[in-house]
Amino acid sequence: MRSYEVLVSGAYFADLVFHGLARPVQPGTEVFADGFGLVPGGAYSLAMALHRLGRRVLWSADFGTDPFSAHVLACARQEGLAEGAFRHHPFPVRSLTVALACADDRAMVSFQDPVDAQPLAPLLGRLRPRVLVLPQLRWDEDTVVGLRAARQLGTLVVMDCHDTPATLDDPAVREALALVDVFTPNDAEALRLTGADGLSGLDGAIAALTALVPTLVITRGAQGAVAVREGERHDAPSVRSGAAIDPTAAGDCFNAGLVHGLLNGWSLPDCLAAATLCGAAATTAPGSSAALDAAELAHQLDRHLDRPLDQDQHRPSRATTNVGRTLHHRT
């Protein structure tokens, strides 16, 4: 077997999370939070959540000489994340977010020092992972080259949107999405990306996006999530794992649960159930600190589904299913 099943490519963030706000913060006002935490975020949350679920994951990220880099790097080492794709620079690589978390939503202000991302194609060629996870919609030339390399290698590509200012009016965005196997925006991002509004609403966004990507998974907050593949739609209700404290890492942990299910060959509805449970658990503590491990997820799935997990009908005998191509075991 290859050393790594999953390659996560994305920047770290140090999240300064103010949670338990009684009301949203408005300009010219001051609101006191019930709690505060400095927690690692960004692509760290995805990599760490997948690692806790028992996946062999490598995270490609950049670190500098600043205290935010040092904090996230220390947390990654404490979790036992592999460092084979870390790059260390002799200058600050600050990447931080201030998150203001109310009960059901949050606002964020972020800052990043510019640094050129590590090229994807050489990493993919060297590692040959079964899955590439990108936590943000990217359509730059290097990413498109990497996505094409992933397709040639038979690597499944899972991409989130992450509030990226882009629309399908840009041909480069459409070209990138056409090379993605699983796209996971939230409902607001899907509407903004497609320009769907009025009577078409979310159904219009789904139609536009499924014309480009084989599998679309849209998170809808308190309304749960929806997945569409080959014209078949699956809806999953939201779940509660406890008192919601901070939703900042819910989307990343949702994606980790989804990828975990895909690698296990579960049916799309069961992948969606695993994803919603992982996302819900993440809201019960600052950042991704409450991300589930594999045993906790299995226990929650047993109670949530009240039946055995379904294996995807598209799964071949010597491979794990994907949602557009085969995820081949590599020996």
C-alpha positions as a printed Julia matrix, in Angstrom:
331×3 Matrix{Float64}:
   0.0    0.0     0.0
   1.07   3.57   -0.6
   2.1    5.43    2.53
  -0.73   7.95    2.25
  -4.36   7.61    1.23
  -5.2   11.32    1.29
  -3.32  14.47    0.33
  -4.72  17.67    1.84
  -3.38  20.83    0.2
  -4.14  24.15    1.87
  -2.91  26.84    4.21
  -3.03  26.66    7.98
  -4.93  29.26    9.94
  -4.58  30.21   13.57
  -8.17  30.84   14.67
  -8.85  33.32   17.46
 -12.36  32.18   18.36
 -14.68  34.29   20.49
 -17.7   32.08   21.24
 -20.94  32.42   23.13
 -21.78  35.87   21.77
 -25.27  36.93   22.81
 -25.8   38.78   19.52
 -23.92  39.46   16.28
 -21.32  42.21   16.41
 -22.4   45.44   14.72
 -20.14  48.37   13.76
 -19.78  50.8    16.63
 -20.79  48.25   19.29
 -18.97  45.99   21.72
 -20.08  42.48   22.64
 -18.48  40.33   25.32
 -17.97  36.62   24.58
 -18.54  33.8    27.04
 -15.32  32.11   25.97
 -12.18  32.44   23.89
  -9.74  30.03   22.31
  -6.66  30.14   20.11
  -7.01  27.0    18.0
  -5.44  25.71   14.78
  -7.69  25.93   11.75
  -7.75  26.13    7.99
  -6.56  22.98    6.24
  -5.23  21.76    9.59
  -8.81  20.93   10.58
  -9.3   18.71    7.54
  -5.99  16.92    7.92
  -6.37  16.43   11.66
  -9.99  15.22   11.41
  -9.04  12.67    8.73
  -6.07  11.56   10.84
  -8.33  11.02   13.86
 -10.6    8.89   11.69
  -7.64   6.61   11.03
  -6.84   7.74    7.5
  -3.24   7.94    6.32
  -3.1   11.61    5.45
  -0.37  14.0     4.36
  -0.91  17.73    4.62
   0.87  20.17    2.28
   1.3   23.49    4.11
   3.73  26.37    4.64
   5.08  27.65    7.96
   7.27  30.6     8.87
   9.06  32.18   11.81
   5.94  33.84   13.3
   4.18  32.7    16.5
   1.04  31.64   14.61
   3.04  29.21   12.47
   4.74  27.91   15.6
   1.43  27.36   17.4
  -0.24  25.41   14.58
   2.93  23.41   13.89
   3.11  22.42   17.57
  -0.54  21.33   17.49
   0.03  19.3    14.32
   2.96  17.52   15.95
   0.96  16.85   19.09
  -1.76  15.22   16.96
   0.86  13.11   15.19
   0.34  14.52   11.69
   2.97  13.54    9.13
   5.32  16.39    8.19
   6.57  15.13    4.82
   4.87  17.93    2.84
   5.51  20.81    5.26
   7.65  23.68    3.98
   9.48  25.9     6.48
  10.4   29.45    5.46
  12.93  31.84    7.08
  10.34  34.63    7.25
   6.86  35.1     8.75
   3.99  33.21    7.13
   1.15  34.6     9.19
  -2.27  33.14    8.53
  -4.96  33.95   11.06
  -8.69  34.41   11.5
 -10.73  36.14   14.15
 -13.97  34.16   14.45
 -17.0   35.64   16.21
 -19.28  32.69   16.93
 -22.96  32.99   17.86
 -25.16  29.98   18.55
 -25.86  29.05   14.92
 -23.46  31.1    12.82
 -20.22  33.03   12.84
 -18.47  35.99   11.26
 -14.78  35.92   10.42
 -12.01  38.38    9.63
  -8.82  36.88    8.16
  -5.3   37.87    7.14
  -2.62  35.98    5.24
   0.98  36.72    4.31
   1.43  35.87    0.63
   3.41  32.72   -0.15
   3.41  30.65   -3.31
   1.67  27.32   -2.77
   3.59  24.1    -3.22
   2.93  22.8    -6.77
   0.34  20.02   -6.76
   1.35  17.92   -9.76
   4.82  16.86   -8.47
   3.34  15.98   -5.06
   0.62  13.9    -6.66
   3.1   12.15   -8.92
   5.31  11.26   -5.97
   2.59  10.24   -3.51
  -0.16   8.88   -5.8
  -2.82   9.33   -3.11
  -6.27   7.85   -3.51
  -7.89  11.2    -2.66
  -6.84  14.83   -3.05
  -8.75  17.25   -0.8
  -8.69  20.99   -1.49
 -10.43  23.05    1.21
 -11.0   26.02   -1.08
 -12.19  26.61   -4.64
  -9.02  27.14   -6.68
  -8.77  27.75  -10.41
  -5.21  29.09  -10.87
  -3.01  27.54  -13.54
  -0.97  25.41  -11.13
  -4.12  23.97   -9.55
  -5.61  23.12  -12.94
  -2.36  21.36  -13.89
  -2.58  19.45  -10.61
  -6.22  18.52  -11.2
  -5.34  17.15  -14.61
  -2.52  15.14  -13.05
  -4.96  13.78  -10.45
  -7.29  12.64  -13.23
  -4.49  10.82  -15.03
  -3.43   9.13  -11.8
  -6.98   8.04  -10.91
  -6.96  10.23   -7.78
 -10.38  11.34   -6.56
 -10.59  15.14   -6.15
 -12.75  16.6    -3.38
 -12.97  20.4    -3.36
 -14.75  22.8    -1.01
 -15.73  26.37   -1.91
 -14.94  28.32    1.29
 -16.58  31.68    0.54
 -14.37  32.26   -2.5
 -15.31  35.3    -4.62
 -15.91  33.52   -7.92
 -18.78  32.76  -10.29
 -19.42  30.31  -13.1
 -19.27  33.26  -15.5
 -15.48  32.84  -15.36
 -14.43  30.12  -17.86
 -11.38  29.3   -15.7
 -13.66  28.48  -12.75
 -15.77  26.21  -14.93
 -12.64  24.5   -16.28
 -11.38  23.78  -12.77
 -14.73  22.48  -11.51
 -15.0   20.17  -14.53
 -11.88  18.4   -13.2
 -13.37  17.94   -9.7
 -15.16  14.74   -8.65
 -16.88  15.93   -5.45
 -17.7   19.6    -4.79
 -18.87  20.6    -1.31
 -20.06  24.23   -1.06
 -22.58  25.45    1.47
 -25.93  26.71    0.22
 -24.97  30.41    0.25
 -21.77  29.66   -1.66
 -23.64  27.56   -4.23
 -26.15  30.34   -4.84
 -23.48  33.01   -5.15
 -21.26  30.88   -7.38
 -24.05  30.08   -9.84
 -26.0   33.33   -9.57
 -29.14  31.32   -8.9
 -31.89  33.3    -7.21
 -35.59  34.03   -7.48
 -37.73  31.04   -8.36
 -34.79  28.78   -9.23
 -33.06  29.13   -5.85
 -31.1   26.13   -4.61
 -32.56  23.83   -7.27
 -31.15  26.14   -9.93
 -27.75  26.1    -8.27
 -27.83  22.31   -8.07
 -28.68  22.04  -11.76
 -25.85  24.38  -12.76
 -23.24  22.67  -10.6
 -24.18  19.06  -11.38
 -23.69  19.9   -15.04
 -20.0   20.33  -14.17
 -19.2   17.93  -11.28
 -20.2   14.24  -10.95
 -21.13  14.57   -7.29
 -22.36  17.68   -5.52
 -22.71  17.87   -1.74
 -24.24  21.06   -0.29
 -24.28  21.79    3.43
 -27.33  23.74    4.62
 -26.68  24.5     8.28
 -29.73  23.77   10.4
 -31.44  22.27    7.32
 -28.87  19.51    7.03
 -27.19  18.63    3.75
 -28.04  17.41    0.27
 -26.01  15.25   -2.12
 -26.69  14.73   -5.82
 -25.09  12.1    -8.05
 -26.23  10.94  -11.48
 -29.49  12.83  -11.07
 -30.32  11.11   -7.78
 -30.77  13.39   -4.78
 -30.21  12.43   -1.14
 -31.2   14.73    1.73
 -29.85  14.37    5.26
 -31.32  16.23    8.25
 -29.09  18.15   10.62
 -28.06  16.42   13.84
 -27.1   17.68   17.28
 -24.17  16.24   19.22
 -24.48  18.62   22.15
 -24.57  22.32   22.89
 -23.23  24.29   19.92
 -20.24  26.43   20.9
 -18.34  27.17   17.69
 -19.3   26.21   14.1
 -15.97  27.39   12.62
 -14.59  23.91   11.79
 -17.91  22.18   11.11
 -17.51  22.27    7.33
 -13.99  20.84    7.41
 -15.0   18.02    9.76
 -18.07  17.38    7.58
 -15.73  16.91    4.6
 -13.48  14.61    6.63
 -16.43  12.36    7.44
 -17.5   12.38    3.79
 -14.04  11.38    2.55
 -13.77   8.71    5.25
 -17.01   7.16    4.02
 -15.95   7.31    0.36
 -12.68   5.56    1.16
 -14.6    2.88    3.03
 -16.85   2.27    0.02
 -20.06   3.34    1.78
 -23.1    4.38   -0.18
 -23.56   8.11   -0.77
 -26.4    8.42    1.81
 -24.22   6.75    4.44
 -21.27   8.98    3.53
 -23.63  11.92    4.01
 -24.72  10.58    7.42
 -21.1   10.22    8.53
 -20.33  13.73    7.32
 -23.23  15.33    9.19
 -22.27  13.55   12.42
 -18.65  14.68   12.12
 -19.71  18.24   11.34
 -22.15  18.36   14.26
 -19.56  17.06   16.72
 -17.12  19.78   15.69
 -19.53  22.53   16.81
 -19.38  21.41   20.46
 -15.9   22.88   21.14
 -13.68  25.62   19.71
 -12.18  24.89   16.31
 -11.81  21.22   15.42
 -10.81  20.09   18.91
 -13.96  17.92   19.2
 -13.4   16.1    15.88
 -14.52  12.47   16.13
 -12.21   9.49   15.96
 -13.15   6.35   14.03
 -14.6    4.5    17.04
 -16.73   7.47   18.09
 -18.06   7.89   14.55
 -18.85   4.16   14.26
 -20.75   4.3    17.56
 -22.74   7.35   16.48
 -23.51   5.83   13.07
 -24.84   2.67   14.73
 -27.31   4.76   16.73
 -28.1    7.18   13.9
 -28.72   4.63   11.12
 -30.05   1.72   13.2
 -28.99  -0.63   10.38
 -25.76  -1.91    8.81
 -23.8    0.48    6.6
 -24.62   0.14    2.9
 -21.81  -0.6     0.48
 -21.98   1.41   -2.71
 -23.37  -0.58   -5.62
 -20.7    0.95   -7.88
 -17.88  -0.55   -5.81
 -15.76  -3.03   -7.82
 -14.37  -6.09   -6.13
 -10.77  -4.8    -6.01
 -11.39  -1.08   -5.5
 -13.14   1.4    -3.32
 -15.99   3.3    -4.93
 -15.8    6.89   -5.98
 -18.4    9.18   -7.42
 -17.11   9.48  -10.95
 -14.02   7.3   -11.26
 -12.56   4.28   -9.46
 -10.36   4.81   -6.43
  -7.9    1.99   -7.03
  -5.94   0.43   -4.21
  -2.28   1.01   -4.95
   0.33  -1.61   -4.08
